[in-house]
mmCIF file of C-alpha atoms in Angstrom:
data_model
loop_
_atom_site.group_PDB
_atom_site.id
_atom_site.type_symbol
_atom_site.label_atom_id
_atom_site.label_comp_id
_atom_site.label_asym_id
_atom_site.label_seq_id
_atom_site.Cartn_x
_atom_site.Cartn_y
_atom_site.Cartn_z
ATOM 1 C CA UNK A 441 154.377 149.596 68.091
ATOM 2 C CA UNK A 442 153.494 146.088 67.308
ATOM 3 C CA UNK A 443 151.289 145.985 64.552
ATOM 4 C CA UNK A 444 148.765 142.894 64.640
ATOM 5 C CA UNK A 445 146.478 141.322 61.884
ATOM 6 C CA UNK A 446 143.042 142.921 64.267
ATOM 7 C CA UNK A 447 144.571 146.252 63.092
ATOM 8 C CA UNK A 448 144.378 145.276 59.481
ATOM 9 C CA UNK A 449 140.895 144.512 59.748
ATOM 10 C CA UNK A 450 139.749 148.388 61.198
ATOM 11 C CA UNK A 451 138.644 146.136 64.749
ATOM 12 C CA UNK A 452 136.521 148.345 67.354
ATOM 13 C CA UNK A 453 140.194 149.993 68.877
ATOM 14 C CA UNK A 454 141.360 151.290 65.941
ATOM 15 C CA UNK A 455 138.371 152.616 64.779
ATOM 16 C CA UNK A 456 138.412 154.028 68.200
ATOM 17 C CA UNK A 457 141.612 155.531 68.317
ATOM 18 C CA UNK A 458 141.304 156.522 64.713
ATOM 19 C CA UNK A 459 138.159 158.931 66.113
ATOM 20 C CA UNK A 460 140.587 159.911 69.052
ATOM 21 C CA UNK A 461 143.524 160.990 66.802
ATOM 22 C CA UNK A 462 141.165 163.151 64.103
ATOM 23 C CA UNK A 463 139.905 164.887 67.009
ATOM 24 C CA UNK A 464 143.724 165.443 68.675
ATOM 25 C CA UNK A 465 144.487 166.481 65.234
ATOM 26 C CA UNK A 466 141.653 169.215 65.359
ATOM 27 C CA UNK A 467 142.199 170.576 68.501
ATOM 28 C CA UNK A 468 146.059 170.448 68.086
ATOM 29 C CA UNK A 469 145.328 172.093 64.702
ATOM 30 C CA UNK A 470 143.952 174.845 66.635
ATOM 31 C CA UNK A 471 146.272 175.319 69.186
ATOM 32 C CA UNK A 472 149.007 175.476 66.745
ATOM 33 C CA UNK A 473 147.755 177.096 63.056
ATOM 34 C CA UNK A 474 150.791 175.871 61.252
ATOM 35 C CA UNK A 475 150.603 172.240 62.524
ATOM 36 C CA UNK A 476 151.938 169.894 59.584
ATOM 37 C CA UNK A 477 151.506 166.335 60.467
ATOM 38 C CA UNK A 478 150.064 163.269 59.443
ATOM 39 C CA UNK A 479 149.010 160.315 61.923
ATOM 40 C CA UNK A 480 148.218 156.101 61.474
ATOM 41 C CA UNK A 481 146.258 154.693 64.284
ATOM 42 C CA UNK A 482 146.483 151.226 65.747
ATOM 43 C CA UNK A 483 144.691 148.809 68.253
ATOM 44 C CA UNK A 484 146.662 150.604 70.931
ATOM 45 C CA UNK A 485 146.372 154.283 70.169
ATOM 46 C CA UNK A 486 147.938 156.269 67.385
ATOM 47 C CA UNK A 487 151.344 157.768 66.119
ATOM 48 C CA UNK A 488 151.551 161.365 64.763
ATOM 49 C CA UNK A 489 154.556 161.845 62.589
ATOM 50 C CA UNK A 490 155.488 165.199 62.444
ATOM 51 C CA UNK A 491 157.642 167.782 64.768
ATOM 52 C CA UNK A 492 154.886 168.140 67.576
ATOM 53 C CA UNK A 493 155.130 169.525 71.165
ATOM 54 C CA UNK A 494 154.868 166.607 73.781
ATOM 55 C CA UNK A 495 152.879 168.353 75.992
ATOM 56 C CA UNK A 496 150.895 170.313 73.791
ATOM 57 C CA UNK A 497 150.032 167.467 72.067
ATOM 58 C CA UNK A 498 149.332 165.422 75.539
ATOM 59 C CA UNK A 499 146.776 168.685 75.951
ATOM 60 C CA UNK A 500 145.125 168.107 72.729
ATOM 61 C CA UNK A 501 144.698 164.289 73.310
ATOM 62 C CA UNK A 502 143.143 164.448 76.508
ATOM 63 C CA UNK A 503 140.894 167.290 75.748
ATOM 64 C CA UNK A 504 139.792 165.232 72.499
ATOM 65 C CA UNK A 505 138.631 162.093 74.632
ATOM 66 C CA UNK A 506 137.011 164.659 77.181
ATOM 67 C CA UNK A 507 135.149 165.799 74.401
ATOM 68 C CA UNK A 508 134.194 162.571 72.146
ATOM 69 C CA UNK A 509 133.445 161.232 75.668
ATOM 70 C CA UNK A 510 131.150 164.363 76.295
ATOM 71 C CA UNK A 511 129.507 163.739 72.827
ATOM 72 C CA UNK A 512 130.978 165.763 70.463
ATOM 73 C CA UNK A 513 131.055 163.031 67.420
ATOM 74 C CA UNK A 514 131.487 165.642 64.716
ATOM 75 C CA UNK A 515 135.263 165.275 66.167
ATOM 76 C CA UNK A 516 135.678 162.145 64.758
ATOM 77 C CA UNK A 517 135.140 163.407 61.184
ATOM 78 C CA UNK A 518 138.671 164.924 59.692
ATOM 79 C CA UNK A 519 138.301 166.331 56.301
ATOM 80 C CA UNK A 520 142.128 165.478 55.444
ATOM 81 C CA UNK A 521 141.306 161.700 56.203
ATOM 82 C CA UNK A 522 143.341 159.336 53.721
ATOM 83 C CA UNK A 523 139.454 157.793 53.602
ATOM 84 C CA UNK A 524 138.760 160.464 51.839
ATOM 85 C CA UNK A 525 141.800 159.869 49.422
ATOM 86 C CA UNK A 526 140.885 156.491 48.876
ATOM 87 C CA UNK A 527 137.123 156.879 48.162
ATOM 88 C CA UNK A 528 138.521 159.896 46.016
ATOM 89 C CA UNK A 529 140.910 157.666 44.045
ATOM 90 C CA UNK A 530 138.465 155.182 43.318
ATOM 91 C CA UNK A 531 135.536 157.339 42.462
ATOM 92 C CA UNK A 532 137.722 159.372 39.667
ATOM 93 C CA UNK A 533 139.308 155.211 38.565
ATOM 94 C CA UNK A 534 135.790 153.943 38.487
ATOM 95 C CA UNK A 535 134.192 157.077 36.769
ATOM 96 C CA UNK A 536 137.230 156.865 33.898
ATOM 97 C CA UNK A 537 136.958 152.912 33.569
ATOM 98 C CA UNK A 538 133.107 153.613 32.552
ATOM 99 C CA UNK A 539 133.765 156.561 30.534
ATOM 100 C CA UNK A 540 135.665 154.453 28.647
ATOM 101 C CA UNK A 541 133.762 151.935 28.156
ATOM 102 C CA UNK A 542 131.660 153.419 25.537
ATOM 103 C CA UNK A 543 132.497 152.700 21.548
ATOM 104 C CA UNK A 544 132.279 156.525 20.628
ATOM 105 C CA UNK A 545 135.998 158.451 21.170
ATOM 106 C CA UNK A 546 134.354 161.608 21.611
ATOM 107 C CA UNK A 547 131.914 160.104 23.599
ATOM 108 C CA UNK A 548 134.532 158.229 25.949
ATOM 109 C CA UNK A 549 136.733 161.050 26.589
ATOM 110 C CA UNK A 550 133.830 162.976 27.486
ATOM 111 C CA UNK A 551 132.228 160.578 29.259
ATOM 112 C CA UNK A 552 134.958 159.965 31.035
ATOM 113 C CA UNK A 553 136.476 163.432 32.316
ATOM 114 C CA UNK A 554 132.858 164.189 33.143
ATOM 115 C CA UNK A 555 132.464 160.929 35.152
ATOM 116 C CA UNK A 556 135.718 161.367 36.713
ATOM 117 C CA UNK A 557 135.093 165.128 37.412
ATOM 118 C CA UNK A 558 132.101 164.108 39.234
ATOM 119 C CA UNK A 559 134.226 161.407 41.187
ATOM 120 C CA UNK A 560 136.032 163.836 42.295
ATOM 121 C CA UNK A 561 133.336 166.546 43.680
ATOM 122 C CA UNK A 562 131.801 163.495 45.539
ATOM 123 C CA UNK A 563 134.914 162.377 47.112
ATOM 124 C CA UNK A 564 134.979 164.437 50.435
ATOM 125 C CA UNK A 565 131.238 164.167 51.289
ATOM 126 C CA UNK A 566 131.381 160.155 50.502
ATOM 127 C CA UNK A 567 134.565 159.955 52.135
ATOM 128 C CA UNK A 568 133.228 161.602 55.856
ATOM 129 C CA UNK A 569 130.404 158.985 55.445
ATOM 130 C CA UNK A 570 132.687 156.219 55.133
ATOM 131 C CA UNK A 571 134.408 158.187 58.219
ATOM 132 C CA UNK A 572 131.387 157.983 60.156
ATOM 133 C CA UNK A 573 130.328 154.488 59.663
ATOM 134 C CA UNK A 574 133.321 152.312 58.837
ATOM 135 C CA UNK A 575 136.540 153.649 59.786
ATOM 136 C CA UNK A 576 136.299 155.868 62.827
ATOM 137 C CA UNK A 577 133.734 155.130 66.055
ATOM 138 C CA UNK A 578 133.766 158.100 68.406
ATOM 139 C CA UNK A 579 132.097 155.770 71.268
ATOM 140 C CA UNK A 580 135.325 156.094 73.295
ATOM 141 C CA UNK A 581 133.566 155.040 76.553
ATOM 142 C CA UNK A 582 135.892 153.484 79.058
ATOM 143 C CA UNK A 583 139.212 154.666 76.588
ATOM 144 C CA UNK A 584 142.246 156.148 78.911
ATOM 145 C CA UNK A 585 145.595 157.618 77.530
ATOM 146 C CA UNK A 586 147.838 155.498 79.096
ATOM 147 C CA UNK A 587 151.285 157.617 77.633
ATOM 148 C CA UNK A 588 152.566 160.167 74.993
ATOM 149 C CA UNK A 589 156.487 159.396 73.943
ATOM 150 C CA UNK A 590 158.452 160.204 71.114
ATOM 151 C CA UNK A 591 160.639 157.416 69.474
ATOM 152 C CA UNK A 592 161.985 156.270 66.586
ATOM 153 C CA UNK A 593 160.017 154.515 63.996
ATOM 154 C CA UNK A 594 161.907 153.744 60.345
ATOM 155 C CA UNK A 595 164.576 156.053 60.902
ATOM 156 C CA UNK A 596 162.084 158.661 61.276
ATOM 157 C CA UNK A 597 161.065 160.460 64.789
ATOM 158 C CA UNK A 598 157.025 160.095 65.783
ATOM 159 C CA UNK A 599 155.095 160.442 68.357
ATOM 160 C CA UNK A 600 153.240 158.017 69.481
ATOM 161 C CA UNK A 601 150.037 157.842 71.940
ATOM 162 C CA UNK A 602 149.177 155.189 73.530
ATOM 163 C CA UNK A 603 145.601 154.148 74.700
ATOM 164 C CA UNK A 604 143.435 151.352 76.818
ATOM 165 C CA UNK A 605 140.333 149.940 76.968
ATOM 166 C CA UNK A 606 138.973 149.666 80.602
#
């Protein structure tokens, strides 16, 4: 997969096929309770690295663009999301940083576990909004799964789905 600088920048298709493979993830989390994988998405679809059946996971794909097609946005939303990592990271760095800002060291350490605590306990409901409007668009009209392969990527084997824009 050829990664280019529009994928850097979270462009309409990856936000796209970010929606597409939270949604895959979902329904292939379903089909398969002990499913243990993680995914990246690109301009041109996504790559799920983990040991994942081919056709189940062709299944899951398709029935996840039937779906966001059909509507169902709430797809798009993964609560495992490395978004939610990130805004979680920075929430609990940010709420430290002013904790210890103040001149008082009972007051800082306080200030800042209680800041940071609260960092944290926001994370996954700021995180799903930052899902919703930056980072995943479940307005997959005109998307098509063009092929599902598994390859070699870094040594490691992934699986990799690729998608179009019509």
């Amino acid at each position: 997969m050829k990664l280019e600088f529009d994928d850097i920048l979270l462009s309409r298709r990856v936000r796209q096929n970010h929606a597409l493979e939270h949604a895959t993830i979902t329904i292939l989390s379903g089909m398969v309770p002990t499913l243990s994988v993680s995914a990246r998405s690109f301009a041109n679809g996504f790559i799920v690295f983990g040991d994942v059946d081919l056709r189940l996971l062709r299944q899951a794909a398709d029935e996840a663009l039937s779906r966001l097609q059909a509507g169902e946005a709430e797809l798009a939303i993964h609560p495992n999301c490395g978004t939610n990592i990130v805004v979680g990271v920075s929430l609990v760095m940010l709420g430290t940083m002013l904790g210890m800002a103040s001149s008082q060291t009972r007051t800082r350490v306080a200030s800042a576990a209680a800041s940071s605590l609260a960092g944290l306990m926001a994370a996954r409901p700021l995180g799903e909004l930052v899902q919703k409007h930056f980072t995943t668009l479940p307005d997959l009209k005109g998307v098509r799964i063009t092929e599902v392969f598994r390859r070699k990527f870094f040594g490691f084997t992934v699986v990799e789905v690729r998608t179009v824009q019509e």
